[in-house]
Amino acid sequence: MAGLAATVADARSLRYDAVVARPRAAGPPGPRHAGLAAALAVAAKPRQGPFRIWLGAGVWREKLVVAAPDVWITGEDRSGTRIRFDAASGLAGPDGYPWGTGGSGTIIVKAPGFHAANLTIENSFDPAALGAEAPHDRQAVALMLAAGSDRTLLARVDILGRQDTLYVNAGRSIFRQCLVAGTVDFVFGAGQAHLSHCEVRSRGPGYIAAPSTNRSSPVGLVFDHCHLTHEPGVAAGSVYLARPWRPTRQFADGLYGDPDAVGMVNYLHCRMEAHIAPAAWTSMTYRDRAGERVALEPGVVRFAERGSTGPGARRQRAQDSWPG
């Protein structure tokens, strides 16, 4: 994973396997493409080693699936190079059916070794802009790490959305000096993710994390030396650190919440502003075998907090809810 840091250090001096830039825009040497989808099609061909893509400044409205291994994307400018789409769970896709949460991602990664640096990945769906026309299902993923993904690394990437921004559902991933912004459950899933020195920005009242970690996995979502911030107008005490997600799955005896989903989240030495709720954790409902909605309480999953600082640290609260 160290290779991406070296790539970013002197990006323009390298030769890339694909250069995606506007016509007549400057860029490093390499075969030119009009969009990322075209570059990813080339990446899918047999090759050895990483497939390096340079992405020039601009707003690239594309919905992408990374199905080839070891794709590395380097942006020209962190805020000025934006991969954006506006799909949401309840909106219809090209086939006329709703996208669903997993299908709504602006980028969906299904292969190992995906790296990205110095750019923005955004789901720009805004239910407020649609008013009464907004769908009931408003999950809108910016980045999804799906089955097949592993060894994912993002460095200095802004990941922007509202509900369900970052869906880390598989594999191992590292996020370094990134920004993740959203409102409800905006870092979630069953994967193993380490967010180091990141800004985690709440755009409204809600919940930061919703892990669905399998009980067999000792690691889920880890926030390490992160800064928990908020946009203007977010009230003090209105954002919970996490709630446990137990996804509904099909079993031989019926459709109900997966009993092996025993979420794990850990906040280590994070600075927390005043928007963090004093209780830190809260429950989340799921459907049991009998078809009833029941609450999964924080005390029966694996939630922990250590070394927190700032006005939202609330020293008087219990520091973890790890079951004994």
Coordinates of C-alpha atoms in Angstrom, one line a residue:
M1 CA 0.0 0.0 0.0
A2 CA 3.0 2.3 0.2
G3 CA 3.1 2.6 -3.5
L4 CA 0.3 5.2 -3.7
A5 CA 2.1 7.6 -1.4
A6 CA 5.1 7.5 -3.7
T7 CA 2.7 8.0 -6.7
V8 CA 1.2 11.2 -5.2
A9 CA 4.5 12.7 -4.2
D10 CA 5.6 13.4 -7.7
A11 CA 2.5 12.5 -9.8
R12 CA 3.2 14.5 -12.9
S13 CA 6.6 13.0 -13.5
L14 CA 5.2 9.5 -13.9
R15 CA 3.9 7.8 -17.0
Y16 CA 0.4 6.6 -16.4
D17 CA -1.5 3.7 -18.0
A18 CA -4.4 6.0 -18.6
V19 CA -4.9 9.8 -18.5
V20 CA -8.4 11.1 -18.1
A21 CA -8.6 14.8 -18.8
R22 CA -10.6 17.5 -20.6
P23 CA -9.7 18.2 -24.2
R24 CA -6.5 20.3 -24.4
A25 CA -6.0 20.2 -20.7
A26 CA -2.5 19.6 -19.5
G27 CA -1.5 16.3 -17.9
P28 CA 1.2 13.7 -17.6
P29 CA 2.2 11.4 -20.4
G30 CA 0.0 8.4 -21.1
P31 CA -2.9 7.2 -23.3
R32 CA -5.8 9.7 -23.2
H33 CA -9.4 8.8 -22.4
A34 CA -12.5 11.0 -22.2
G35 CA -13.8 9.4 -19.0
L36 CA -13.0 7.0 -16.2
A37 CA -15.3 4.3 -17.5
A38 CA -13.2 4.1 -20.7
A39 CA -10.0 3.9 -18.7
L40 CA -11.5 1.1 -16.4
A41 CA -12.4 -0.9 -19.6
V42 CA -8.7 -0.9 -20.5
A43 CA -7.8 -1.9 -16.9
A44 CA -9.9 -5.0 -17.3
K45 CA -7.6 -6.4 -20.0
P46 CA -4.8 -8.9 -18.9
R47 CA -1.8 -7.1 -17.5
Q48 CA 0.8 -7.3 -14.7
G49 CA 1.2 -4.8 -11.9
P50 CA -1.0 -1.8 -11.0
F51 CA -3.0 0.1 -13.5
R52 CA -2.3 3.8 -12.8
I53 CA -4.9 6.4 -13.9
W54 CA -4.4 10.1 -13.8
L55 CA -7.7 12.0 -13.4
G56 CA -7.6 15.7 -14.3
A57 CA -9.5 18.5 -12.6
G58 CA -13.2 18.9 -13.3
V59 CA -16.5 17.3 -12.3
W60 CA -16.7 13.8 -13.7
R61 CA -20.4 12.6 -13.6
E62 CA -19.9 8.9 -13.9
K63 CA -21.2 5.9 -12.0
L64 CA -18.4 3.3 -11.9
V65 CA -17.7 -0.3 -11.0
V66 CA -14.1 -1.2 -10.4
A67 CA -14.0 -4.9 -11.2
A68 CA -10.3 -5.2 -12.2
P69 CA -7.6 -5.6 -9.5
D70 CA -4.9 -3.1 -8.6
V71 CA -6.5 0.0 -10.1
W72 CA -4.8 3.2 -8.7
I73 CA -6.5 6.6 -9.4
T74 CA -4.6 9.8 -8.7
G75 CA -6.4 13.1 -8.9
E76 CA -5.0 16.4 -10.1
D77 CA -6.6 18.4 -7.3
R78 CA -8.3 17.1 -4.1
S79 CA -11.3 19.4 -4.2
G80 CA -11.2 20.2 -7.9
T81 CA -11.2 16.6 -9.2
R82 CA -14.6 15.3 -8.4
I83 CA -16.2 12.0 -9.3
R84 CA -19.9 12.6 -8.8
F85 CA -23.3 10.8 -9.3
D86 CA -26.7 11.2 -7.7
A87 CA -28.2 7.7 -7.5
A88 CA -30.3 6.8 -4.3
S89 CA -31.8 3.6 -3.1
G90 CA -35.4 4.6 -3.9
L91 CA -34.7 6.1 -7.3
A92 CA -35.1 4.1 -10.5
G93 CA -32.0 2.9 -12.4
P94 CA -31.7 2.4 -16.1
D95 CA -33.6 -0.9 -15.9
G96 CA -36.6 0.9 -14.2
Y97 CA -36.0 -0.8 -10.8
P98 CA -34.7 1.0 -7.7
W99 CA -31.0 1.2 -7.3
G100 CA -31.1 -0.2 -3.8
T101 CA -28.5 0.8 -1.2
G102 CA -25.7 -1.3 -2.6
G103 CA -26.4 -0.3 -6.2
S104 CA -26.5 3.5 -5.4
G105 CA -22.7 3.9 -5.1
T106 CA -20.9 6.4 -7.2
I107 CA -18.0 4.1 -7.1
I108 CA -18.5 0.4 -6.3
V109 CA -15.3 -1.6 -5.8
K110 CA -15.4 -5.4 -6.5
A111 CA -11.7 -6.2 -6.8
P112 CA -8.6 -6.1 -4.5
G113 CA -5.9 -3.5 -4.5
F114 CA -8.0 -0.4 -5.3
H115 CA -6.1 2.8 -4.4
A116 CA -7.3 6.4 -4.7
A117 CA -5.6 9.7 -3.8
N118 CA -6.0 13.5 -4.0
L119 CA -9.6 13.6 -5.3
T120 CA -13.3 13.7 -4.2
I121 CA -15.9 11.0 -4.5
E122 CA -19.4 12.3 -4.1
N123 CA -23.0 11.2 -4.1
S124 CA -24.8 14.4 -4.8
F125 CA -28.3 13.1 -4.2
D126 CA -30.1 15.7 -2.0
P127 CA -33.6 14.8 -0.9
A128 CA -34.3 18.4 0.2
A129 CA -33.9 19.6 -3.4
L130 CA -36.6 17.1 -4.5
G131 CA -39.0 18.1 -1.8
A132 CA -42.2 16.0 -2.0
E133 CA -40.8 14.1 -4.9
A134 CA -38.0 12.6 -2.9
P135 CA -38.2 8.8 -2.5
H136 CA -38.7 7.3 1.0
D137 CA -35.5 5.2 0.7
R138 CA -32.8 7.9 0.7
Q139 CA -29.7 5.8 1.1
A140 CA -27.1 7.3 -1.3
V141 CA -23.6 5.8 -1.2
A142 CA -20.6 7.6 -2.5
L143 CA -18.1 4.7 -2.2
M144 CA -18.9 1.0 -1.6
L145 CA -16.4 -1.7 -0.9
A146 CA -18.3 -4.7 -2.0
A147 CA -17.6 -8.5 -2.1
G148 CA -14.2 -9.1 -3.8
S149 CA -12.6 -5.9 -2.5
D150 CA -9.6 -6.1 -0.2
R151 CA -6.3 -4.2 0.4
T152 CA -8.1 -0.9 -0.4
L153 CA -6.2 2.3 0.3
L154 CA -7.5 5.9 0.1
A155 CA -5.3 8.9 1.0
R156 CA -6.4 12.5 1.0
V157 CA -9.8 11.8 -0.5
D158 CA -13.0 13.6 0.3
I159 CA -15.9 11.2 0.5
L160 CA -19.2 13.2 0.5
G161 CA -22.8 12.2 0.8
R162 CA -25.7 12.4 3.2
Q163 CA -27.2 9.0 4.3
D164 CA -24.9 6.0 4.0
T165 CA -22.0 7.8 2.4
L166 CA -19.2 5.2 2.9
Y167 CA -20.3 1.6 2.7
V168 CA -17.4 -0.6 3.8
N169 CA -19.0 -4.0 3.5
A170 CA -16.1 -6.3 2.6
G171 CA -12.3 -6.8 2.9
R172 CA -9.6 -4.7 4.6
S173 CA -9.3 -1.0 3.9
I174 CA -7.3 2.0 5.1
F175 CA -8.3 5.6 4.9
R176 CA -5.5 8.2 5.6
Q177 CA -6.1 11.9 6.0
C178 CA -9.5 11.6 4.3
L179 CA -12.7 13.6 4.9
V180 CA -16.0 11.6 5.3
A181 CA -19.2 13.7 5.5
G182 CA -22.8 12.7 5.9
T183 CA -25.8 12.5 8.3
V184 CA -27.2 9.0 9.0
D185 CA -25.0 5.9 9.3
F186 CA -22.5 7.5 7.0
V187 CA -19.7 5.0 7.8
F188 CA -21.2 1.5 7.8
G189 CA -21.0 -2.2 6.8
A190 CA -19.3 -5.5 7.7
G191 CA -15.8 -4.8 6.4
Q192 CA -12.6 -4.1 8.3
A193 CA -11.7 -0.4 8.0
H194 CA -9.1 1.7 9.6
L195 CA -9.7 5.5 9.4
S196 CA -6.5 7.3 10.5
H197 CA -6.2 11.1 11.0
C198 CA -9.4 11.7 9.1
E199 CA -12.0 14.3 9.5
V200 CA -15.5 12.8 10.1
R201 CA -18.0 15.6 9.4
S202 CA -21.7 15.4 10.4
R203 CA -23.9 17.4 8.1
G204 CA -27.0 17.1 10.4
P205 CA -28.2 15.2 13.5
G206 CA -27.9 11.5 13.3
Y207 CA -25.4 8.7 13.6
I208 CA -21.8 8.4 12.4
A209 CA -21.2 4.6 12.3
A210 CA -23.4 1.6 11.8
P211 CA -21.2 -1.5 11.8
S212 CA -22.6 -4.9 10.9
T213 CA -19.3 -6.8 11.7
N214 CA -19.6 -10.6 11.7
R215 CA -19.0 -12.1 15.2
S216 CA -16.1 -14.1 13.8
S217 CA -14.2 -10.9 12.9
P218 CA -12.3 -9.2 15.7
V219 CA -12.0 -5.9 13.8
G220 CA -14.7 -3.7 12.3
L221 CA -14.7 0.1 12.0
V222 CA -11.7 1.8 13.7
F223 CA -11.5 5.6 14.0
D224 CA -7.9 6.4 15.0
H225 CA -6.8 10.0 15.9
C226 CA -9.8 11.3 13.8
H227 CA -11.4 14.7 14.3
L228 CA -15.2 14.6 14.6
T229 CA -16.6 17.9 13.3
H230 CA -19.9 19.2 12.1
E231 CA -21.4 21.7 9.7
P232 CA -23.0 25.0 11.0
G233 CA -26.4 24.5 12.6
V234 CA -25.8 21.0 13.9
A235 CA -27.0 21.1 17.5
A236 CA -24.9 20.1 20.5
G237 CA -25.5 16.5 21.5
S238 CA -27.4 15.5 18.4
V239 CA -25.1 13.0 16.8
Y240 CA -24.4 9.5 18.1
L241 CA -21.0 7.8 17.6
A242 CA -22.7 4.5 16.5
R243 CA -25.6 2.2 16.4
P244 CA -25.5 -1.5 15.6
W245 CA -26.8 -2.6 12.2
R246 CA -28.2 -6.2 11.9
P247 CA -29.0 -6.6 8.1
T248 CA -31.9 -8.7 7.0
R249 CA -30.8 -11.9 5.2
Q250 CA -32.5 -14.9 3.7
F251 CA -32.0 -18.1 5.8
A252 CA -33.5 -21.6 5.4
D253 CA -36.1 -20.8 8.0
G254 CA -37.0 -17.3 6.9
L255 CA -36.0 -13.7 6.3
Y256 CA -34.7 -11.9 9.3
G257 CA -31.8 -10.0 10.9
D258 CA -28.5 -11.8 10.7
P259 CA -27.8 -13.0 14.3
D260 CA -24.0 -13.2 13.5
A261 CA -23.9 -9.4 12.8
V262 CA -22.4 -8.2 16.1
G263 CA -21.0 -4.8 15.1
M264 CA -17.5 -3.6 16.2
V265 CA -16.5 0.0 16.3
N266 CA -13.7 1.7 18.2
Y267 CA -12.8 5.4 18.5
L268 CA -9.2 5.8 19.6
H269 CA -7.8 9.2 20.6
C270 CA -10.3 11.2 18.6
R271 CA -11.2 14.8 19.1
M272 CA -14.9 15.2 19.4
E273 CA -16.8 18.5 19.1
A274 CA -19.9 19.4 21.1
H275 CA -22.3 17.8 18.6
I276 CA -21.6 14.3 19.9
A277 CA -24.4 12.9 22.2
P278 CA -23.4 12.4 25.8
A279 CA -24.7 8.8 25.6
A280 CA -22.4 8.1 22.6
W281 CA -24.2 4.9 21.5
T282 CA -27.8 4.0 20.7
S283 CA -29.9 1.0 19.6
M284 CA -31.1 0.1 16.2
T285 CA -34.1 -2.2 15.3
Y286 CA -34.1 -5.3 13.2
R287 CA -36.6 -8.0 12.3
D288 CA -36.2 -11.2 14.4
R289 CA -37.2 -14.8 13.4
A290 CA -40.7 -14.2 14.5
G291 CA -41.1 -11.2 12.2
E292 CA -41.1 -8.7 15.1
R293 CA -39.2 -5.5 15.1
V294 CA -36.8 -5.6 18.1
A295 CA -34.0 -3.3 19.3
L296 CA -30.3 -4.4 19.1
E297 CA -28.8 -2.6 22.1
P298 CA -25.2 -1.3 22.2
G299 CA -24.4 -3.4 25.3
V300 CA -24.6 -6.7 23.3
V301 CA -22.2 -5.6 20.5
R302 CA -18.6 -4.4 20.5
F303 CA -18.5 -0.6 20.8
A304 CA -15.6 1.1 22.5
E305 CA -14.0 4.6 23.0
R306 CA -10.6 5.4 24.3
G307 CA -8.6 8.6 24.9
S308 CA -11.3 11.0 23.5
T309 CA -10.7 14.7 23.8
G310 CA -12.7 17.9 23.1
P311 CA -16.1 19.1 24.2
G312 CA -17.9 16.0 22.9
A313 CA -15.7 13.6 24.8
R314 CA -18.0 13.7 27.9
R315 CA -15.6 12.2 30.4
Q316 CA -18.5 11.3 32.7
R317 CA -19.9 8.7 30.4
A318 CA -18.9 5.0 30.4
Q319 CA -16.0 4.7 28.0
D320 CA -17.2 1.5 26.3
S321 CA -20.1 -0.9 26.0
W322 CA -18.1 -4.0 25.1
P323 CA -20.0 -7.1 26.4
G324 CA -18.3 -8.8 29.2

